[in-house]
Amino acid sequence: MSSLSRRDFLGGALAAGALAAMPKNLFATVNSPFHFSVINDEIGDDFGHVVDVVSKEFGLEWIELRGMWKKNIMDLDDQQIAEARRLLDNAKLRVTDIASPVFKVDWPGAPISKHSPKRDTFNADFTFKQQDDLLNKSFEIARQFNTDRVRIFDFWRLDDVKPYRKDIDDKLREAAEKAAKKNIILIIENEHECNTGTGAEAARTLDAVKAPNFMVNWDPANATMLGEVPYPDGYSKLPKDRIGHVHCKDSVRNADGKVAWAAVGRGSIDWLGQFRALKQQGYNHAVSLETHWRGAGTPEESTRQSMAGMKDVMRKAGVLS
């Protein structure tokens, strides 16, 4: 056997072994009380291929939209939106929400945040002055994709947000009022690089913005980046009737003490307890895989492995059959 053919043989054997080790119903259609979903661009930029992976391989009926074809969803033109809708319709995939970048910018007049990116984030590059127009556009895109939910953020994280907190809260209230007129629910993500980053901070923000169409996109892994134990600690602080979306990823503390992303089920988060608690509370909105971990070499393979881990934990929690 030549060295080249030996490598091919071994590579094929390893791939076959990996597939054999995966749960046999990884590729089966799922049944869950949640809208089991995945963020599309965590898999790749080719939206047609992503749709095939999500619907045929993962067996899902829901998908969360953030970007495609190397564009943020807010920058898609009419032709691209029409093509995306065609692909989704053909695959019978429904959209959980529009994962917009609204309010993921610096607050004007405040010190520039150390979290303020020096480059685009998920192909989003918008200024504060563009946010009102961006918010309005997100409502229209949500309508085009037949969803009533738009994700937003709480501006790049400040070392001391107190001097600006009231004005920021006013801006969030204003956004909720605009959304209500369009029958849109805003889901603010607890993002560790933004001013609402933990369960405790999300509870504070929800208390400040009491609009019923203003809910939280609960992301336990983001909370770990700020030192919070997300379940049960952070989760216990949240008003359960205002959890409107859940992101699933995992994290682990490395030997150097830093927290890093991990494949779902291989990290430190008690997803078994979290899923059981969500089921017990009667939660029936989206639970969406947001991979972030890239340890399998490619975004697609990393998502595939995290999807297998997520399904395994969900089955053990009794929220997937």
XYZ file of C-alpha atoms in Angstrom:
321
model
C 0.000 0.000 0.000
C 1.490 3.358 -1.010
C 1.826 6.137 1.585
C -0.883 8.136 -0.184
C -3.372 5.285 -0.299
C -2.561 4.417 3.313
C -3.443 7.966 4.359
C -6.662 7.785 2.350
C -7.514 4.459 3.952
C -6.830 5.679 7.472
C -8.710 8.923 6.884
C -11.719 7.012 5.601
C -11.582 4.611 8.507
C -11.441 7.438 11.020
C -14.365 9.213 9.362
C -16.387 5.999 9.354
C -15.543 5.449 12.998
C -16.631 8.959 13.919
C -19.956 8.512 12.145
C -20.477 5.131 13.790
C -19.838 6.682 17.202
C -22.520 9.330 16.695
C -26.027 8.648 18.016
C -27.929 6.805 15.291
C -30.839 9.259 15.446
C -28.611 12.317 14.959
C -29.989 12.510 11.446
C -33.612 11.691 12.287
C -36.442 14.197 12.425
C -36.702 15.509 15.968
C -39.681 15.937 18.255
C -39.348 18.478 21.069
C -41.507 20.883 23.102
C -39.001 23.549 22.025
C -38.441 25.043 18.584
C -35.157 23.184 18.183
C -32.946 25.298 15.943
C -29.429 26.267 14.890
C -27.928 29.590 13.803
C -27.336 29.188 10.092
C -23.972 30.923 9.641
C -22.380 28.875 12.410
C -22.380 26.110 9.779
C -21.207 28.121 6.768
C -21.873 30.918 4.268
C -23.418 28.823 1.488
C -27.048 29.109 2.524
C -28.313 26.410 0.173
C -25.877 23.896 1.643
C -26.684 25.041 5.188
C -30.400 24.512 4.580
C -29.692 20.954 3.403
C -27.576 20.210 6.496
C -30.169 21.623 8.890
C -33.226 19.999 7.327
C -31.890 16.710 5.951
C -28.936 15.848 8.188
C -29.954 17.405 11.512
C -33.660 16.761 10.939
C -34.735 20.184 12.211
C -37.809 22.195 11.277
C -36.510 25.539 12.585
C -33.547 27.770 11.783
C -32.212 31.038 13.205
C -31.010 33.578 10.631
C -27.976 35.844 11.093
C -26.074 36.007 7.813
C -25.515 34.249 4.521
C -23.426 34.518 1.387
C -20.837 36.507 3.363
C -23.425 39.174 4.196
C -25.139 40.112 7.434
C -28.861 39.511 7.137
C -29.451 43.262 7.418
C -27.500 43.787 4.181
C -29.309 41.259 1.984
C -30.895 42.697 -1.148
C -34.398 41.813 -2.341
C -33.154 39.115 -4.719
C -31.135 37.409 -1.986
C -34.064 37.537 0.432
C -36.296 35.976 -2.205
C -33.753 33.220 -2.829
C -33.359 32.554 0.892
C -37.138 32.294 1.270
C -37.311 29.890 -1.671
C -34.681 27.628 -0.121
C -36.427 27.685 3.258
C -39.845 26.972 1.733
C -38.506 24.041 -0.284
C -36.961 22.563 2.870
C -40.045 23.356 4.973
C -37.870 25.257 7.470
C -39.396 27.936 9.672
C -37.481 30.898 11.090
C -37.270 31.312 14.874
C -36.047 34.908 14.797
C -33.875 37.443 13.038
C -30.520 37.461 14.842
C -29.851 41.114 14.150
C -26.865 43.175 15.349
C -29.125 46.013 16.566
C -27.524 48.019 19.412
C -24.237 46.105 19.254
C -22.421 49.434 19.064
C -20.767 51.929 21.423
C -23.028 54.209 23.429
C -22.400 57.825 22.268
C -20.678 60.050 24.802
C -19.360 57.129 26.844
C -15.726 55.974 26.849
C -14.964 53.647 23.955
C -15.538 50.143 25.237
C -12.642 47.717 25.289
C -15.109 45.281 23.752
C -15.800 47.554 20.799
C -14.579 45.481 17.851
C -11.793 46.628 15.597
C -13.367 44.667 12.761
C -16.787 43.510 11.578
C -18.714 41.076 13.748
C -20.633 38.522 11.668
C -20.314 40.890 8.688
C -22.050 43.672 10.613
C -20.504 47.114 10.488
C -23.090 49.673 11.553
C -22.768 52.933 13.469
C -24.906 54.295 16.303
C -26.505 56.793 13.908
C -27.722 53.892 11.790
C -29.413 52.030 14.638
C -32.912 53.504 14.319
C -33.017 52.696 10.619
C -31.501 49.285 11.334
C -34.182 48.543 13.929
C -36.954 49.486 11.507
C -35.367 47.370 8.791
C -35.188 44.396 11.150
C -38.982 44.559 11.556
C -39.425 44.383 7.789
C -36.978 41.490 7.431
C -38.788 39.640 10.221
C -42.039 40.084 8.307
C -40.438 38.789 5.114
C -39.234 35.664 6.900
C -42.531 35.185 8.756
C -41.224 35.535 12.307
C -42.273 37.894 15.087
C -38.911 37.950 16.931
C -35.839 40.134 16.513
C -32.706 39.795 18.634
C -31.038 42.953 19.944
C -28.212 43.850 22.335
C -27.395 46.298 25.155
C -24.467 48.221 23.589
C -20.785 47.398 24.051
C -19.914 46.785 27.675
C -18.648 49.722 29.747
C -16.438 49.488 32.824
C -18.957 51.762 34.545
C -22.351 51.871 32.891
C -24.118 53.696 35.731
C -23.784 57.255 34.338
C -25.400 56.102 31.078
C -27.781 53.411 32.305
C -30.936 55.543 32.418
C -30.457 56.849 28.879
C -29.683 53.370 27.583
C -32.800 51.988 29.271
C -34.825 54.788 27.664
C -33.455 53.760 24.273
C -34.437 50.146 24.883
C -37.944 51.228 25.944
C -38.262 53.324 22.809
C -37.219 50.334 20.704
C -39.811 48.118 22.415
C -42.520 50.707 21.728
C -41.597 50.820 18.043
C -41.551 47.024 17.875
C -44.960 46.728 19.537
C -46.503 48.852 16.782
C -45.244 46.269 14.282
C -46.258 43.263 16.435
C -42.609 42.361 16.957
C -41.084 40.834 20.099
C -37.582 42.061 20.904
C -35.305 39.486 22.541
C -32.264 41.068 24.178
C -29.331 38.689 24.404
C -27.201 38.511 27.530
C -23.949 39.029 25.638
C -20.807 39.075 27.790
C -19.285 41.878 25.731
C -22.386 44.048 26.212
C -23.878 45.769 29.257
C -26.423 43.000 29.780
C -24.180 39.946 30.029
C -25.409 37.700 32.859
C -28.670 36.366 34.201
C -28.563 38.905 37.022
C -27.985 41.767 34.576
C -30.720 40.488 32.278
C -33.160 40.465 35.198
C -32.257 44.099 35.917
C -32.756 45.122 32.289
C -36.101 43.330 32.060
C -37.208 45.097 35.237
C -36.219 48.452 33.730
C -37.985 47.747 30.434
C -41.312 46.243 31.429
C -42.877 46.061 27.956
C -44.443 42.609 27.423
C -42.870 42.428 23.945
C -39.379 42.879 25.450
C -37.916 39.515 26.469
C -34.527 37.922 27.042
C -32.528 35.700 24.731
C -31.032 33.583 27.545
C -27.493 32.448 26.724
C -26.008 30.488 29.654
C -22.558 30.181 28.060
C -22.221 33.949 27.658
C -22.885 34.330 31.379
C -19.959 32.029 32.202
C -17.593 34.476 30.498
C -18.393 36.958 33.279
C -18.011 34.417 36.078
C -21.684 33.650 36.661
C -22.879 30.078 37.165
C -25.719 30.208 34.644
C -27.731 27.287 35.939
C -29.058 27.341 38.515
C -27.759 30.744 39.697
C -28.278 33.077 36.736
C -31.418 31.315 35.559
C -33.001 31.584 39.011
C -32.953 35.382 38.741
C -34.820 35.533 35.435
C -38.588 36.069 35.227
C -39.508 32.825 33.529
C -42.421 34.274 31.576
C -40.037 36.681 29.851
C -37.610 34.155 28.432
C -38.321 34.429 24.718
C -35.375 32.575 23.188
C -32.487 30.367 24.356
C -29.017 29.952 22.858
C -27.183 26.695 23.458
C -23.399 26.483 23.497
C -20.928 25.288 26.115
C -17.782 26.537 27.825
C -14.955 25.251 29.972
C -12.325 26.849 32.205
C -8.843 26.042 30.917
C -5.714 25.393 32.966
C -4.774 29.071 32.631
C -8.037 30.054 34.308
C -9.602 31.496 31.149
C -13.036 30.419 29.971
C -13.196 29.069 26.423
C -15.961 27.699 24.219
C -16.515 23.952 24.171
C -18.621 21.457 22.266
C -22.054 21.113 23.837
C -21.946 18.394 26.467
C -18.183 18.621 26.925
C -18.117 21.799 28.967
C -19.058 22.878 32.471
C -22.628 24.096 31.950
C -25.390 22.003 33.503
C -27.434 21.750 30.315
C -29.217 18.675 31.635
C -30.585 20.684 34.552
C -31.245 23.724 32.358
C -33.277 21.802 29.795
C -35.275 20.074 32.523
C -36.004 23.424 34.157
C -37.149 24.949 30.871
C -39.479 22.012 30.300
C -40.835 22.264 33.843
C -41.590 25.979 33.438
C -43.523 25.234 30.240
C -41.091 27.004 27.937
C -42.026 26.390 24.283
C -40.006 28.892 22.256
C -36.688 28.398 20.454
C -33.648 26.579 21.768
C -30.999 27.329 19.176
C -27.488 25.922 18.819
C -24.919 28.719 18.552
C -21.792 26.614 18.148
C -18.921 29.154 18.561
C -16.549 26.278 19.411
C -14.267 25.485 16.478
C -12.320 22.536 17.874
C -13.357 20.120 15.115
C -11.437 22.056 12.486
C -14.258 23.567 10.444
C -17.428 25.444 11.443
C -19.600 22.755 9.861
C -17.917 19.802 11.573
C -17.761 21.689 14.872
C -21.486 22.372 14.623
C -22.110 18.747 13.708
C -20.340 17.550 16.858
C -22.056 20.142 19.058
C -25.400 19.169 17.530
C -24.742 15.533 18.472
C -23.873 16.592 22.023
C -26.888 18.861 22.285
C -29.247 16.128 21.099
C -27.738 13.669 23.563
C -28.289 16.020 26.513
C -31.802 16.897 25.340
C -32.745 13.216 25.142
C -31.443 12.627 28.669
C -33.423 15.660 29.860
C -36.611 14.299 28.292
C -37.035 17.172 25.841
C -36.207 15.312 22.633
C -37.557 12.137 21.096
